[in-house]
Short mmCIF file of C-alpha atoms and ligand atoms in Angstrom, two decimals:
data_model
loop_
_atom_site.label_atom_id
_atom_site.label_comp_id
_atom_site.label_asym_id
_atom_site.label_seq_id
_atom_site.Cartn_x
_atom_site.Cartn_y
_atom_site.Cartn_z
CA MET A 17 0.00 0.00 0.00
CA ASN A 18 1.60 3.33 -1.00
CA ARG A 19 2.54 5.70 1.79
CA GLN A 20 0.45 8.45 0.15
CA GLU A 21 -2.80 6.51 0.63
CA ASN A 22 -4.42 8.09 3.69
CA ILE A 23 -5.35 5.11 5.81
CA LEU A 24 -5.93 7.31 8.88
CA THR A 25 -9.01 9.21 7.65
CA ASP A 26 -12.36 7.79 8.73
CA SER A 27 -15.68 7.77 6.89
CA PHE A 28 -16.56 11.15 8.47
CA GLY A 29 -13.45 12.80 7.08
CA ARG A 30 -11.66 12.95 10.46
CA GLU A 31 -7.90 12.68 10.01
CA HIS A 32 -6.24 10.80 12.84
CA THR A 33 -2.92 12.47 13.60
CA TYR A 34 -2.68 11.54 17.29
CA LEU A 35 -1.75 8.05 18.46
CA ARG A 36 -1.91 7.08 22.14
CA ILE A 37 0.24 4.05 22.91
CA SER A 38 -0.25 2.06 26.11
CA LEU A 39 3.11 0.65 27.22
CA THR A 40 1.78 -1.61 29.99
CA GLU A 41 -1.31 -2.91 31.79
CA ARG A 42 0.49 -2.57 35.10
CA CYS A 43 0.39 0.34 37.54
CA ASN A 44 1.77 1.28 40.94
CA LEU A 45 -1.59 2.77 41.96
CA ARG A 46 -5.08 1.22 42.07
CA CYS A 47 -7.45 4.07 41.19
CA THR A 48 -11.10 3.20 41.78
CA TYR A 49 -12.37 4.77 38.51
CA CYS A 50 -9.68 3.02 36.47
CA MET A 51 -9.56 -0.58 37.59
CA PRO A 52 -11.60 -3.07 39.59
CA ALA A 53 -10.52 -3.56 43.23
CA GLU A 54 -9.44 -7.13 42.44
CA GLY A 55 -7.21 -5.92 39.59
CA ILE A 56 -7.42 -7.15 36.00
CA GLN A 57 -6.34 -10.28 34.17
CA LEU A 58 -2.96 -9.24 32.78
CA SER A 59 -1.96 -10.29 29.28
CA PRO A 60 0.80 -12.94 29.14
CA LYS A 61 4.20 -11.29 28.54
CA SER A 62 4.47 -12.92 25.12
CA HIS A 63 1.28 -11.11 24.08
CA LEU A 64 2.70 -7.68 24.89
CA MET A 65 4.47 -5.50 22.34
CA SER A 66 8.25 -5.48 22.61
CA PHE A 67 9.88 -2.07 22.28
CA GLU A 68 10.96 -2.95 18.73
CA GLU A 69 7.34 -3.74 17.84
CA ILE A 70 6.15 -0.50 19.47
CA TYR A 71 8.70 1.38 17.37
CA THR A 72 7.78 -0.42 14.14
CA ILE A 73 4.06 0.24 14.54
CA ALA A 74 4.59 3.83 15.72
CA LYS A 75 6.86 4.57 12.74
CA LEU A 76 4.24 3.25 10.35
CA PHE A 77 1.58 5.53 11.84
CA VAL A 78 3.99 8.48 11.63
CA ASP A 79 4.73 7.63 7.98
CA HIS A 80 0.99 7.85 7.38
CA GLY A 81 0.49 11.19 9.06
CA VAL A 82 0.56 10.86 12.84
CA THR A 83 2.19 13.99 14.29
CA LYS A 84 1.70 13.34 17.99
CA ILE A 85 2.30 10.23 20.11
CA ARG A 86 1.31 10.08 23.76
CA LEU A 87 2.59 7.24 25.94
CA THR A 88 0.17 5.91 28.52
CA GLY A 89 -0.40 2.75 30.55
CA GLY A 90 -1.45 1.56 33.16
CA GLU A 91 1.48 3.58 34.38
CA PRO A 92 4.00 3.80 31.51
CA LEU A 93 6.98 4.44 33.79
CA VAL A 94 6.65 1.12 35.61
CA ARG A 95 7.69 -0.64 32.38
CA LYS A 96 11.34 -1.64 32.83
CA ASP A 97 12.41 -0.48 29.35
CA ALA A 98 10.36 2.76 29.46
CA ALA A 99 13.44 4.97 29.02
CA THR A 100 14.62 2.89 26.04
CA ILE A 101 11.21 3.19 24.40
CA LEU A 102 11.14 6.95 24.96
CA GLU A 103 14.60 7.36 23.42
CA LYS A 104 13.71 5.15 20.45
CA LEU A 105 10.44 6.99 19.73
CA ALA A 106 12.17 10.34 20.18
CA SER A 107 14.04 9.57 16.93
CA LEU A 108 10.75 9.85 15.00
CA PRO A 109 9.57 13.20 13.53
CA VAL A 110 6.70 13.45 16.00
CA GLU A 111 5.64 15.33 19.12
CA LEU A 112 6.20 12.91 22.01
CA ALA A 113 4.14 13.31 25.18
CA ILE A 114 3.35 11.19 28.21
CA THR A 115 0.59 10.62 30.74
CA THR A 116 1.81 9.47 34.13
CA ASN A 117 0.58 9.26 37.70
CA ALA A 118 3.81 11.09 38.65
CA VAL A 119 4.67 8.70 41.49
CA SER A 120 8.12 7.88 40.06
CA VAL A 121 8.47 10.70 37.54
CA ASP A 122 11.42 12.26 39.40
CA ARG A 123 13.60 9.44 38.05
CA PHE A 124 12.77 10.38 34.42
CA VAL A 125 13.25 14.15 34.31
CA ASP A 126 16.58 13.87 32.49
CA THR A 127 15.24 11.25 30.10
CA PHE A 128 12.25 13.47 29.26
CA LYS A 129 14.59 16.38 28.51
CA LYS A 130 16.88 14.19 26.41
CA CYS A 131 13.85 12.98 24.42
CA GLY A 132 12.47 16.49 23.93
CA ILE A 133 9.32 15.68 25.91
CA GLN A 134 7.66 18.88 27.01
CA ASN A 135 4.00 17.97 27.53
CA ILE A 136 3.32 15.84 30.58
CA ASN A 137 -0.15 14.96 31.82
CA VAL A 138 -0.33 13.86 35.43
CA SER A 139 -3.22 12.50 37.48
CA LEU A 140 -4.17 14.04 40.83
CA ASP A 141 -7.79 13.50 41.82
CA SER A 142 -7.59 15.19 45.21
CA LEU A 143 -5.47 17.80 46.97
CA GLN A 144 -6.18 16.00 50.27
CA PRO A 145 -3.79 13.15 51.23
CA GLU A 146 -6.51 11.05 52.84
CA LYS A 147 -8.79 11.27 49.81
CA PHE A 148 -5.84 10.57 47.50
CA LYS A 149 -5.24 7.38 49.48
CA GLN A 150 -8.91 6.48 49.23
CA VAL A 151 -9.14 6.87 45.45
CA THR A 152 -5.71 5.38 44.58
CA ARG A 153 -5.67 2.71 47.28
CA ARG A 154 -2.03 3.70 47.86
CA ASP A 155 -0.34 6.11 50.29
CA GLU A 156 1.63 8.12 47.69
CA PHE A 157 0.15 11.62 47.96
CA GLU A 158 3.27 13.45 49.14
CA ARG A 159 5.57 11.88 46.56
CA THR A 160 3.06 12.54 43.77
CA TYR A 161 2.40 16.13 44.85
CA ASN A 162 6.09 16.96 45.22
CA ASN A 163 6.85 15.37 41.85
CA ILE A 164 4.20 17.53 40.19
CA LEU A 165 5.82 20.63 41.72
CA LEU A 166 9.19 19.32 40.47
CA LEU A 167 7.90 18.99 36.90
CA ILE A 168 6.54 22.54 37.04
CA LYS A 169 9.85 23.83 38.45
CA GLU A 170 11.75 21.99 35.69
CA GLY A 171 9.71 23.91 33.10
CA PHE A 172 7.55 21.13 31.66
CA ASN A 173 4.02 21.91 30.39
CA VAL A 174 2.03 20.12 33.04
CA LYS A 175 -1.64 19.25 32.73
CA MET A 176 -3.13 17.95 35.97
CA ASN A 177 -6.10 15.62 35.39
CA ALA A 178 -8.71 15.13 38.10
CA VAL A 179 -11.58 12.69 37.60
CA LEU A 180 -14.51 14.18 39.50
CA MET A 181 -16.92 11.84 41.26
CA LYS A 182 -20.06 13.07 43.00
CA GLY A 183 -19.88 12.88 46.78
CA PHE A 184 -16.12 12.27 46.70
CA ASN A 185 -14.07 15.15 45.27
CA ASP A 186 -16.70 17.36 43.63
CA ASN A 187 -16.24 19.74 46.60
CA GLU A 188 -12.62 20.37 45.55
CA VAL A 189 -13.35 22.15 42.26
CA VAL A 190 -12.61 25.59 43.69
CA ASP A 191 -9.49 24.34 45.51
CA PHE A 192 -8.12 22.94 42.26
CA VAL A 193 -8.85 26.22 40.43
CA GLN A 194 -7.18 28.11 43.28
CA PHE A 195 -4.14 25.87 42.76
CA THR A 196 -3.70 27.56 39.37
CA LYS A 197 -3.26 30.96 41.07
CA ASN A 198 0.42 30.44 41.78
CA HIS A 199 1.17 27.38 39.64
CA PRO A 200 1.49 27.61 35.81
CA VAL A 201 -0.39 24.36 35.38
CA ALA A 202 -3.52 23.40 33.44
CA VAL A 203 -5.97 21.66 35.77
CA ARG A 204 -8.42 19.51 33.81
CA PHE A 205 -11.63 18.21 35.34
CA ILE A 206 -12.60 14.94 33.69
CA GLU A 207 -16.20 13.73 33.73
CA PHE A 208 -16.32 10.23 35.24
CA MET A 209 -16.78 7.72 32.37
CA PRO A 210 -17.99 4.10 32.21
CA PHE A 211 -15.32 1.43 31.82
CA ASP A 212 -15.21 -2.19 32.80
CA GLY A 213 -15.17 -2.70 36.55
CA ASN A 214 -15.42 0.94 37.70
CA ALA A 215 -19.03 0.80 38.94
CA TRP A 216 -19.90 3.88 36.91
CA LYS A 217 -23.32 5.48 37.22
CA LEU A 218 -24.45 8.67 35.49
CA ASP A 219 -25.49 10.15 38.84
CA LYS A 220 -21.86 9.87 40.02
CA THR A 221 -20.68 12.02 37.10
CA VAL A 222 -20.07 15.71 37.84
CA SER A 223 -21.13 17.42 34.64
CA TYR A 224 -19.47 20.28 32.77
CA GLN A 225 -22.45 22.44 33.70
CA GLU A 226 -22.18 21.60 37.42
CA ILE A 227 -18.45 22.31 37.43
CA MET A 228 -18.91 25.70 35.80
CA GLN A 229 -21.78 26.53 38.16
CA GLN A 230 -19.41 26.06 41.09
CA VAL A 231 -16.70 28.17 39.45
CA ASN A 232 -19.05 30.99 38.43
CA PHE A 233 -20.63 31.00 41.87
CA HIS A 234 -17.27 31.34 43.63
CA PHE A 235 -15.33 33.70 41.34
CA PRO A 236 -16.47 37.27 40.63
CA GLU A 237 -18.27 37.86 37.37
CA GLY A 238 -15.88 38.75 34.55
CA LYS A 239 -12.91 37.04 36.24
CA VAL A 240 -13.60 33.67 34.66
CA ILE A 241 -12.15 33.95 31.16
CA ARG A 242 -13.03 31.52 28.38
CA LEU A 243 -9.87 30.62 26.44
CA GLN A 244 -9.59 29.62 22.78
CA ASP A 245 -9.58 25.82 22.52
CA ALA A 246 -6.98 24.27 20.25
CA PRO A 247 -8.18 22.36 17.16
CA ASN A 248 -9.02 18.75 18.10
CA ASP A 249 -8.99 19.79 21.76
CA THR A 250 -10.76 17.43 24.16
CA SER A 251 -11.09 20.15 26.78
CA LYS A 252 -13.01 23.41 27.17
CA ASN A 253 -10.45 25.85 28.56
CA TYR A 254 -10.72 28.73 31.01
CA LYS A 255 -8.58 30.79 33.36
CA ILE A 256 -9.13 33.11 36.27
CA GLU A 257 -7.92 36.62 35.45
CA GLY A 258 -4.43 37.14 36.85
CA TYR A 259 -3.83 33.48 37.68
CA LYS A 260 -0.67 31.77 36.39
CA GLY A 261 -2.44 28.61 35.32
CA SER A 262 -5.70 27.60 33.67
CA PHE A 263 -8.43 25.02 34.11
CA ALA A 264 -10.57 23.03 31.75
CA VAL A 265 -13.33 20.46 31.54
CA ILE A 266 -13.26 17.22 29.52
CA SER A 267 -16.93 16.39 29.10
CA SER A 268 -17.09 13.06 27.23
CA VAL A 269 -20.34 12.11 28.99
CA THR A 270 -22.52 15.23 28.94
CA ASN A 271 -20.93 17.14 26.06
CA PRO A 272 -18.91 14.85 23.78
CA PHE A 273 -16.41 16.39 21.36
CA CYS A 274 -16.21 13.63 18.78
CA ASP A 275 -16.67 15.87 15.72
CA THR A 276 -13.02 16.85 15.79
CA CYS A 277 -11.61 13.57 17.09
CA ASN A 278 -8.12 12.82 15.76
CA ARG A 279 -7.23 10.08 18.25
CA LEU A 280 -6.44 6.41 17.89
CA ARG A 281 -5.22 4.08 20.61
CA LEU A 282 -2.82 1.16 20.62
CA THR A 283 -3.10 -1.14 23.61
CA ALA A 284 -0.10 -2.76 25.30
CA ASN A 285 -0.98 -6.06 23.61
CA GLY A 286 -1.02 -4.48 20.15
CA GLN A 287 -4.76 -3.94 19.61
CA LEU A 288 -5.93 -0.86 17.74
CA LYS A 289 -8.93 0.93 19.30
CA ASN A 290 -10.47 3.46 16.93
CA CYS A 291 -12.29 5.11 19.87
CA LEU A 292 -11.87 5.25 23.65
CA PHE A 293 -15.41 3.90 24.06
CA SER A 294 -15.32 1.31 21.27
CA ALA A 295 -15.81 -2.23 22.50
CA SER A 296 -14.34 -3.56 19.25
CA GLU A 297 -10.58 -3.56 18.65
CA THR A 298 -8.29 -4.77 15.89
CA ASP A 299 -5.26 -6.99 16.36
CA LEU A 300 -2.16 -5.47 14.76
CA LEU A 301 0.46 -7.48 16.64
CA THR A 302 -0.31 -10.98 15.36
CA PRO A 303 -0.24 -10.02 11.64
CA LEU A 304 2.87 -7.92 12.29
CA ARG A 305 4.60 -10.95 13.83
CA GLU A 306 3.46 -13.03 10.84
CA GLY A 307 5.20 -10.52 8.56
CA LYS A 308 1.94 -9.35 7.02
CA SER A 309 1.24 -5.73 6.02
CA ILE A 310 -0.85 -4.09 8.73
CA GLU A 311 -1.76 -0.97 6.71
CA PRO A 312 -4.94 -2.46 5.16
CA ILE A 313 -5.96 -3.65 8.63
CA ILE A 314 -5.46 -0.17 10.07
CA LYS A 315 -7.38 1.37 7.19
CA GLU A 316 -10.34 -0.93 7.76
CA ALA A 317 -10.35 -0.29 11.51
CA VAL A 318 -10.25 3.49 11.07
CA HIS A 319 -12.97 3.34 8.43
CA ALA A 320 -15.20 1.40 10.82
CA LYS A 321 -15.07 4.16 13.45
CA PHE A 322 -18.42 5.40 14.76
CA LYS A 323 -19.19 9.14 14.70
CA VAL A 324 -19.72 9.39 18.46
CA ARG A 325 -18.43 7.42 21.47
CA GLY A 326 -18.08 4.07 19.76
CA GLY A 327 -21.74 4.15 18.75
CA MET A 328 -23.07 5.18 22.17
CA ASP A 329 -24.20 8.53 20.78
CA THR A 330 -26.94 9.10 23.37
CA LEU A 331 -26.84 9.11 27.17
CA ASP A 332 -29.34 6.24 27.13
CA LYS A 333 -26.96 4.13 25.10
CA LEU A 334 -24.01 5.20 27.23
CA GLN A 335 -25.90 4.14 30.34
CA ASN A 336 -26.66 0.71 28.88
CA PRO A 337 -24.30 -1.77 30.62
CA ASP A 338 -24.74 -4.17 27.72
CA LEU A 339 -23.03 -1.54 25.59
CA HIS A 340 -20.46 0.15 27.79
CA GLY A 341 -19.77 -3.07 29.71
CA LYS A 342 -18.10 -4.75 26.75
CA ASN A 343 -15.19 -2.31 26.77
CA ARG A 344 -11.91 -2.81 28.65
CA SER A 345 -11.19 -1.26 32.01
CA MET A 346 -9.42 2.09 31.75
CA ILE A 347 -6.10 0.65 32.94
CA ALA A 348 -5.96 -1.60 29.88
CA ILE A 349 -6.69 1.31 27.50
CA GLY A 350 -4.61 4.14 28.91
CA GLY A 351 -7.18 6.92 28.68
S1 SF4 B 408 -15.33 9.25 22.41
FE1 SF4 B 408 -14.26 8.27 20.72
S2 SF4 B 408 -14.79 9.45 18.91
FE2 SF4 B 408 -15.34 10.66 20.69
S3 SF4 B 408 -13.59 11.98 21.06
FE3 SF4 B 408 -13.30 10.15 22.34
S4 SF4 B 408 -12.11 8.75 21.08
FE4 SF4 B 408 -12.93 10.31 19.73
#
């Protein structure tokens, strides 16, 4: 298949220039909205992509037009050869970024700089150590918090993701926005989404509207500034006048943004997901190992992409466990 043929454009004309690669199904935290308490059935090691296979597949996507690669997990930095993978992918003509829970990020600051990584998304769902422990099932608040401050001090572009859950951390919205007063960080409130094993219910989701109601109630009128969203942006961006940082809402549940979707996902065991919510996935690793061309397979998978949320285009469908229940747990997708 010639390199000019655009295999990354779907039937709605959306060009997919952003590939998210999950490096591992493992993590050093156990976040309640991401994985079941009992953990997940891990793929056998032989089913996981080696770093050479990750590089081969990534290079092929870049050859076909991918301009941004984000590394995710589980927790990407728990993978033993994470630094090797970063250095290998850094040789591609692509923007390299990473999403990490920041627990062990202090050990990778030099590697990130060497690989030209500037954009780092971290997870912090509470500014309160006890709540952090409750949601992550691990006592790592201090290390995580200090590592986030380290990344900011080292000059990285840090986005701080907080999954809001009603009755748990929805009363921290203002605290998180206040955090942006003195920290040049982008706080992003993520609407709680349904994935396998996370006991999701719509009434646990804190909606975009509810978040903005809290913000507009607390901050004086005119001080909450709506920022220009970037093309393909998943978030709706704001800042408080005079604050160093900004905040945003990612509203996949109440206000999906699929029209401008440019994202594809590759799981740690080499499956292509054409949408975060799609239950179906396409095996790239087996044909790759058999020496077959995977471009026609990618083309078919991209062409099969639904317009909205893997076909769950209404809240009724999204709430249907027979539909959303077929998907993986978040830890095995990588967000
Ligand atoms: S739900 Fe699927 S189609 Fe919509 S923005 Fe997310 S990945 Fe893209």
